[in-house]
Amino acid sequence: MNEFELIQRYFSFADDPEWLHLGIGDDGAVLAPDPNQQIIVTDTLVEGVHFFAGADARSVGHKALAVNLSDLAAMGARPKWFTLNLTMPAVDEAWVAGFSQGLQALAKEAGICLIGGDTTSGPLAISITAAGVLSKGQRPITRAGAEVGGRLAVVGGLGLAGQAVAARTTGSTPTGAQAQALDFPVPQLLAGQQLHGVASAACDVSDGLLADLGHIAKASGCGFRLHGEALARFCSAPNEGAAMHVLSGGDDYALLLVTHADTPTPEWAIEIGVATESVGIEISEAPTWLENAFAAASKTPGYQHF
Ligand code: ADP
Ligand code: MG
């Protein structure tokens, strides 16, 4: 199977929407202009770095798109189109079929259209660039908008994916829920749409809660006080190890939002803290095991590549 047949069979799965004047097959895609602001995100997954060697192809296809959709959700954007750069050592058709299935299922669910890409040989890596749009009058939700007094809240799980990584790294089997969180993360697209009018800042949790919250704090010039009791409910057991996964485990793709100062936490999110004037992140009313984990996690930054 040559490269062209491969693209035809596995990556030309959607009907072209009316705004796509020219899709896969030419030197470039041609899009009608969009009247509203567009948000562009990109993320790369490398085998052995972002997913385990030999990981299920469906999971890799799903995750490559999910991590980008998670970024779009955190900006409050509606997914529109994406490109796919696929580098693989050889054409393993069964693998490509599984990859395409995982990718296609999520693309359909999210209503995002694959408009092009590139296929090359080399060590397995997937790079996706995705675009989302805002509706008329909407503004992008950035990391820089947190207001003192705003409620800090989470949509989605924390710590499960980190537990799956820890289990697999040590040769044991993660629970079904842990494996699902790591292999098929759910981008919080609906919540992303609901941010408008509610949140003044947001980001997705990809590198660990404290690391990503630190990004909001820095960009917004504020601090945060975490509610220990609320965070404890995210921990799978009342011990330091479980708390470490919640505070600094990566790969969760939960959505972190800060409400406008006068806006209560919406019922679809779980409040875990408040934005404060004093810079730095602190925790209150935490059980001892969580306080200890917080002290340890505060010293170690989230996942860093270099
Ligand atoms: P070029 O030789 O100009 O790089 P390609 O042969 O790589 O062109 O691509 C031909 C067409 O197939 C282009 O429209 C490109 O966007 C599309 N394409 C290539 N690889 C992929 C892929 N992995 N997923 C989606 N579209 C792809
Ligand atoms: Mg090419």
Short mmCIF file of C-alpha atoms and ligand atoms in Angstrom, two decimals:
data_model
loop_
_atom_site.label_atom_id
_atom_site.label_comp_id
_atom_site.label_asym_id
_atom_site.label_seq_id
_atom_site.Cartn_x
_atom_site.Cartn_y
_atom_site.Cartn_z
CA MET A 1 0.00 0.00 0.00
CA ASN A 2 1.54 3.31 -1.02
CA GLU A 3 1.29 6.57 0.87
CA PHE A 4 -1.55 7.89 -1.27
CA GLU A 5 -3.69 4.78 -0.82
CA LEU A 6 -3.01 4.87 2.89
CA ILE A 7 -4.24 8.47 3.17
CA GLN A 8 -7.28 7.71 1.01
CA ARG A 9 -8.25 4.68 3.04
CA TYR A 10 -7.52 5.79 6.57
CA PHE A 11 -7.51 9.57 6.70
CA SER A 12 -10.13 10.73 4.23
CA PHE A 13 -12.97 9.73 6.52
CA ALA A 14 -15.09 12.87 6.68
CA ASP A 15 -17.33 14.60 4.15
CA ASP A 16 -15.99 18.05 3.39
CA PRO A 17 -17.97 20.75 5.20
CA GLU A 18 -19.15 23.74 3.16
CA TRP A 19 -16.35 26.02 4.46
CA LEU A 20 -13.69 23.57 3.19
CA HIS A 21 -13.29 24.51 -0.46
CA LEU A 22 -10.45 22.06 -1.03
CA GLY A 23 -9.57 19.26 1.37
CA ILE A 24 -7.13 16.33 1.35
CA GLY A 25 -5.47 15.58 -1.98
CA ASP A 26 -3.88 18.78 -3.25
CA ASP A 27 -0.77 20.63 -2.13
CA GLY A 28 -2.77 22.56 0.42
CA ALA A 29 -6.23 22.93 1.90
CA VAL A 30 -8.41 25.91 0.98
CA LEU A 31 -10.74 27.29 3.63
CA ALA A 32 -13.42 29.95 3.46
CA PRO A 33 -12.64 32.83 5.83
CA ASP A 34 -14.19 32.62 9.28
CA PRO A 35 -15.85 35.78 10.59
CA ASN A 36 -14.85 35.14 14.20
CA GLN A 37 -11.60 34.74 16.12
CA GLN A 38 -9.84 31.44 15.56
CA ILE A 39 -7.66 29.64 18.09
CA ILE A 40 -4.82 27.43 16.89
CA VAL A 41 -3.24 24.76 19.09
CA THR A 42 -0.67 22.06 18.42
CA ASP A 43 0.67 19.07 20.32
CA THR A 44 3.01 16.20 19.54
CA LEU A 45 3.01 12.67 20.96
CA VAL A 46 6.27 10.72 20.71
CA GLU A 47 6.41 6.97 21.35
CA GLY A 48 8.28 6.22 24.55
CA VAL A 49 7.83 9.81 25.76
CA HIS A 50 4.07 10.50 25.68
CA PHE A 51 2.84 6.95 25.36
CA PHE A 52 4.35 3.57 26.13
CA ALA A 53 6.03 1.70 23.27
CA GLY A 54 3.54 -0.81 21.91
CA ALA A 55 0.50 1.14 23.19
CA ASP A 56 -2.86 0.26 21.63
CA ALA A 57 -3.12 2.05 18.28
CA ARG A 58 -6.73 3.16 18.93
CA SER A 59 -5.62 4.81 22.12
CA VAL A 60 -2.77 6.63 20.36
CA GLY A 61 -5.16 7.91 17.67
CA HIS A 62 -7.66 9.04 20.28
CA LYS A 63 -5.09 10.67 22.52
CA ALA A 64 -3.25 12.55 19.77
CA LEU A 65 -6.46 14.42 19.02
CA ALA A 66 -7.78 14.55 22.60
CA VAL A 67 -4.80 16.51 23.92
CA ASN A 68 -5.37 19.17 21.26
CA LEU A 69 -9.12 19.29 21.88
CA SER A 70 -8.37 19.74 25.56
CA ASP A 71 -6.37 22.88 24.74
CA LEU A 72 -9.19 24.21 22.56
CA ALA A 73 -11.71 23.53 25.34
CA ALA A 74 -9.57 25.45 27.84
CA MET A 75 -9.62 28.49 25.54
CA GLY A 76 -13.40 28.28 25.14
CA ALA A 77 -13.17 27.43 21.43
CA ARG A 78 -15.39 25.16 19.34
CA PRO A 79 -13.29 22.62 17.37
CA LYS A 80 -13.26 23.19 13.62
CA TRP A 81 -10.37 21.59 11.75
CA PHE A 82 -7.08 19.79 12.30
CA THR A 83 -4.04 18.58 10.40
CA LEU A 84 -2.21 15.34 11.13
CA ASN A 85 1.53 14.76 10.76
CA LEU A 86 2.17 11.07 11.17
CA THR A 87 5.71 9.70 11.36
CA MET A 88 6.07 5.92 11.65
CA PRO A 89 8.89 3.44 11.10
CA ALA A 90 6.97 1.33 8.53
CA VAL A 91 3.43 0.90 7.26
CA ASP A 92 1.82 -1.59 9.63
CA GLU A 93 -1.68 -1.60 8.21
CA ALA A 94 -3.33 -3.11 11.29
CA TRP A 95 -1.74 -0.38 13.41
CA VAL A 96 -2.81 2.40 11.03
CA ALA A 97 -6.37 0.99 10.94
CA GLY A 98 -6.57 1.04 14.74
CA PHE A 99 -5.02 4.50 14.92
CA SER A 100 -7.49 5.79 12.34
CA GLN A 101 -10.43 4.25 14.25
CA GLY A 102 -9.49 5.97 17.50
CA LEU A 103 -8.86 9.26 15.74
CA GLN A 104 -12.02 9.11 13.65
CA ALA A 105 -14.34 8.24 16.54
CA LEU A 106 -13.20 11.24 18.57
CA ALA A 107 -13.14 13.58 15.55
CA LYS A 108 -16.74 12.69 14.81
CA GLU A 109 -17.82 13.16 18.40
CA ALA A 110 -16.08 16.55 18.58
CA GLY A 111 -17.31 17.68 15.17
CA ILE A 112 -13.79 18.46 13.93
CA CYS A 113 -12.66 17.94 10.34
CA LEU A 114 -9.29 16.53 9.20
CA ILE A 115 -8.19 18.84 6.37
CA GLY A 116 -4.67 17.57 5.61
CA GLY A 117 -1.37 16.44 6.95
CA ASP A 118 1.88 14.74 6.13
CA THR A 119 3.01 11.13 6.30
CA THR A 120 6.68 10.35 6.78
CA SER A 121 8.90 7.52 7.93
CA GLY A 122 10.87 7.67 11.14
CA PRO A 123 10.43 6.91 14.84
CA LEU A 124 6.71 6.81 15.76
CA ALA A 125 5.43 10.32 16.46
CA ILE A 126 2.15 12.10 15.87
CA SER A 127 1.78 15.83 15.62
CA ILE A 128 -1.61 17.49 15.33
CA THR A 129 -2.43 21.12 14.76
CA ALA A 130 -6.04 22.03 15.45
CA ALA A 131 -8.17 25.13 15.08
CA GLY A 132 -11.21 26.15 17.02
CA VAL A 133 -13.52 29.10 16.62
CA LEU A 134 -15.31 31.43 18.96
CA SER A 135 -18.88 32.52 18.42
CA LYS A 136 -19.71 36.15 17.77
CA GLY A 137 -19.04 38.27 20.84
CA GLN A 138 -17.07 35.56 22.66
CA ARG A 139 -13.55 36.21 23.83
CA PRO A 140 -10.83 33.61 24.29
CA ILE A 141 -10.40 32.43 27.90
CA THR A 142 -6.71 32.73 28.72
CA ARG A 143 -4.49 31.91 31.67
CA ALA A 144 -4.07 35.60 32.39
CA GLY A 145 -7.59 36.56 33.45
CA ALA A 146 -7.89 35.31 37.04
CA GLU A 147 -9.42 37.89 39.41
CA VAL A 148 -8.83 37.91 43.18
CA GLY A 149 -11.85 36.26 44.82
CA GLY A 150 -12.60 34.13 41.75
CA ARG A 151 -13.43 30.51 42.52
CA LEU A 152 -10.98 27.88 41.34
CA ALA A 153 -12.77 24.79 40.02
CA VAL A 154 -12.07 21.55 38.17
CA VAL A 155 -14.00 19.63 35.54
CA GLY A 156 -12.86 16.03 35.12
CA GLY A 157 -10.68 13.67 37.14
CA LEU A 158 -7.28 14.27 38.73
CA GLY A 159 -4.59 11.71 39.45
CA LEU A 160 -5.98 8.62 37.71
CA ALA A 161 -3.74 8.89 34.64
CA GLY A 162 -0.69 9.38 36.85
CA GLN A 163 -1.58 6.22 38.74
CA ALA A 164 -1.82 4.30 35.48
CA VAL A 165 1.64 5.52 34.45
CA ALA A 166 3.06 4.55 37.84
CA ALA A 167 1.49 1.08 37.63
CA ARG A 168 2.73 0.39 34.11
CA THR A 169 6.21 1.75 34.86
CA THR A 170 6.56 -0.71 37.71
CA GLY A 171 5.19 -3.60 35.66
CA SER A 172 1.80 -3.88 37.36
CA THR A 173 -1.64 -3.48 35.82
CA PRO A 174 -3.61 -0.28 36.39
CA THR A 175 -7.31 -0.50 37.30
CA GLY A 176 -9.79 -0.15 34.45
CA ALA A 177 -10.58 3.44 35.42
CA GLN A 178 -6.89 4.38 35.62
CA ALA A 179 -6.11 2.80 32.24
CA GLN A 180 -9.13 4.50 30.67
CA ALA A 181 -8.02 7.89 32.02
CA LEU A 182 -4.53 7.49 30.58
CA ASP A 183 -5.38 5.81 27.26
CA PHE A 184 -8.64 7.57 26.38
CA PRO A 185 -8.64 10.98 28.09
CA VAL A 186 -11.89 12.89 27.64
CA PRO A 187 -11.42 16.48 26.46
CA GLN A 188 -13.83 18.74 28.36
CA LEU A 189 -15.39 20.29 25.28
CA LEU A 190 -18.85 20.93 26.67
CA ALA A 191 -17.44 22.59 29.78
CA GLY A 192 -15.15 24.63 27.52
CA GLN A 193 -18.21 26.05 25.79
CA GLN A 194 -19.81 26.82 29.14
CA LEU A 195 -16.82 28.86 30.31
CA HIS A 196 -18.09 31.98 28.53
CA GLY A 197 -19.69 34.39 30.98
CA VAL A 198 -18.59 32.23 33.93
CA ALA A 199 -14.79 32.00 33.89
CA SER A 200 -12.19 34.71 33.42
CA ALA A 201 -9.25 32.29 33.24
CA ALA A 202 -8.74 28.62 32.44
CA CYS A 203 -6.20 26.04 31.38
CA ASP A 204 -6.14 22.29 31.00
CA VAL A 205 -4.26 20.07 33.42
CA SER A 206 -1.67 18.23 31.34
CA ASP A 207 1.47 18.60 33.46
CA GLY A 208 -0.04 18.25 36.93
CA LEU A 209 -2.46 20.38 38.96
CA LEU A 210 0.12 22.49 40.83
CA ALA A 211 2.24 23.07 37.72
CA ASP A 212 -0.72 24.17 35.60
CA LEU A 213 -2.27 26.23 38.39
CA GLY A 214 1.13 27.89 38.70
CA HIS A 215 0.81 28.95 35.05
CA ILE A 216 -2.52 30.69 35.77
CA ALA A 217 -1.12 32.31 38.92
CA LYS A 218 1.93 33.65 37.10
CA ALA A 219 0.03 34.86 34.05
CA SER A 220 -2.67 36.50 36.20
CA GLY A 221 -0.36 37.92 38.89
CA CYS A 222 -2.32 36.37 41.75
CA GLY A 223 -2.08 33.41 44.12
CA PHE A 224 -4.43 30.59 45.09
CA ARG A 225 -5.63 29.01 48.31
CA LEU A 226 -6.65 25.40 47.77
CA HIS A 227 -9.43 23.84 49.89
CA GLY A 228 -7.83 20.77 51.45
CA GLU A 229 -11.15 19.03 52.09
CA ALA A 230 -12.30 19.43 48.50
CA LEU A 231 -8.99 18.19 47.11
CA ALA A 232 -8.93 15.23 49.48
CA ARG A 233 -12.07 13.95 47.73
CA PHE A 234 -10.09 13.56 44.50
CA CYS A 235 -7.59 11.25 46.21
CA SER A 236 -8.17 7.52 45.72
CA ALA A 237 -6.96 6.79 49.27
CA PRO A 238 -6.17 8.94 52.34
CA ASN A 239 -2.41 8.80 51.93
CA GLU A 240 0.48 10.85 50.61
CA GLY A 241 1.07 8.71 47.52
CA ALA A 242 -2.48 9.11 46.26
CA ALA A 243 -2.35 12.84 47.00
CA MET A 244 0.90 13.22 45.02
CA HIS A 245 -0.86 11.87 41.93
CA VAL A 246 -3.67 14.40 42.36
CA LEU A 247 -1.30 17.33 42.93
CA SER A 248 1.41 16.61 40.41
CA GLY A 249 0.41 13.66 38.21
CA GLY A 250 0.22 14.64 34.56
CA ASP A 251 -1.92 13.52 31.63
CA ASP A 252 -5.28 14.17 33.28
CA TYR A 253 -6.62 16.65 30.72
CA ALA A 254 -9.06 17.97 33.28
CA LEU A 255 -10.18 21.57 32.88
CA LEU A 256 -9.12 24.14 35.46
CA LEU A 257 -11.15 27.35 35.58
CA VAL A 258 -11.33 30.50 37.67
CA THR A 259 -14.74 32.16 37.85
CA HIS A 260 -15.25 35.91 37.65
CA ALA A 261 -14.89 37.35 41.16
CA ASP A 262 -18.65 37.79 41.60
CA THR A 263 -19.65 34.47 39.99
CA PRO A 264 -20.24 31.31 42.01
CA THR A 265 -18.82 27.97 40.89
CA PRO A 266 -21.20 26.47 38.32
CA GLU A 267 -22.83 23.14 39.21
CA TRP A 268 -20.92 21.33 36.43
CA ALA A 269 -17.53 22.04 38.08
CA ILE A 270 -16.05 21.15 41.47
CA GLU A 271 -14.73 24.04 43.54
CA ILE A 272 -11.24 23.43 44.92
CA GLY A 273 -10.02 26.87 45.93
CA VAL A 274 -10.03 30.63 45.53
CA ALA A 275 -7.78 33.20 43.85
CA THR A 276 -5.90 35.35 46.38
CA GLU A 277 -4.06 38.63 46.29
CA SER A 278 -0.92 37.22 47.92
CA VAL A 279 1.13 35.38 45.33
CA GLY A 280 2.00 31.71 45.79
CA ILE A 281 -0.15 28.64 46.18
CA GLU A 282 -1.19 27.50 49.66
CA ILE A 283 -3.55 24.93 51.06
CA SER A 284 -5.98 25.21 53.98
CA GLU A 285 -7.93 22.69 56.06
CA ALA A 286 -6.03 19.74 54.64
CA PRO A 287 -5.57 16.46 56.50
CA THR A 288 -1.91 15.84 57.46
CA TRP A 289 -1.22 13.37 54.63
CA LEU A 290 -2.44 15.89 52.06
CA GLU A 291 -0.48 18.72 53.67
CA ASN A 292 2.68 16.61 53.52
CA ALA A 293 2.06 15.74 49.88
CA PHE A 294 1.40 19.40 49.12
CA ALA A 295 4.73 20.39 50.69
CA ALA A 296 6.56 17.74 48.66
CA ALA A 297 4.72 18.45 45.40
CA SER A 298 5.29 22.20 45.73
CA LYS A 299 9.02 21.57 45.57
CA THR A 300 8.91 19.38 42.47
CA PRO A 301 7.57 21.04 39.34
CA GLY A 302 5.26 19.14 36.99
CA TYR A 303 6.44 17.10 34.06
CA GLN A 304 9.31 18.75 32.20
CA HIS A 305 10.83 17.52 28.96
CA PHE A 306 14.28 18.99 29.45
P1 ADP B 1 3.25 16.69 -0.51
O1 ADP B 1 4.02 15.77 -1.40
O2 ADP B 1 2.91 18.00 -1.10
O3 ADP B 1 3.83 16.77 0.88
P2 ADP B 1 1.55 14.68 0.37
O4 ADP B 1 1.67 13.56 -0.60
O5 ADP B 1 2.29 14.61 1.65
O6 ADP B 1 1.83 16.02 -0.36
O7 ADP B 1 0.04 14.87 0.72
C1 ADP B 1 -0.97 14.74 -0.23
C2 ADP B 1 -2.27 15.13 0.39
O8 ADP B 1 -2.58 14.25 1.45
C3 ADP B 1 -2.25 16.53 1.00
O9 ADP B 1 -3.53 17.11 0.79
C4 ADP B 1 -2.02 16.28 2.46
O10 ADP B 1 -2.59 17.29 3.24
C5 ADP B 1 -2.71 14.94 2.66
N1 ADP B 1 -2.11 14.13 3.73
C6 ADP B 1 -0.87 13.59 3.77
N2 ADP B 1 -0.68 12.90 4.91
C7 ADP B 1 -1.83 13.00 5.61
C8 ADP B 1 -2.26 12.52 6.87
N3 ADP B 1 -1.48 11.78 7.67
N4 ADP B 1 -3.51 12.85 7.27
C9 ADP B 1 -4.30 13.62 6.51
N5 ADP B 1 -3.97 14.09 5.32
C10 ADP B 1 -2.74 13.80 4.87
MG MG B 2 3.89 15.43 2.43
#
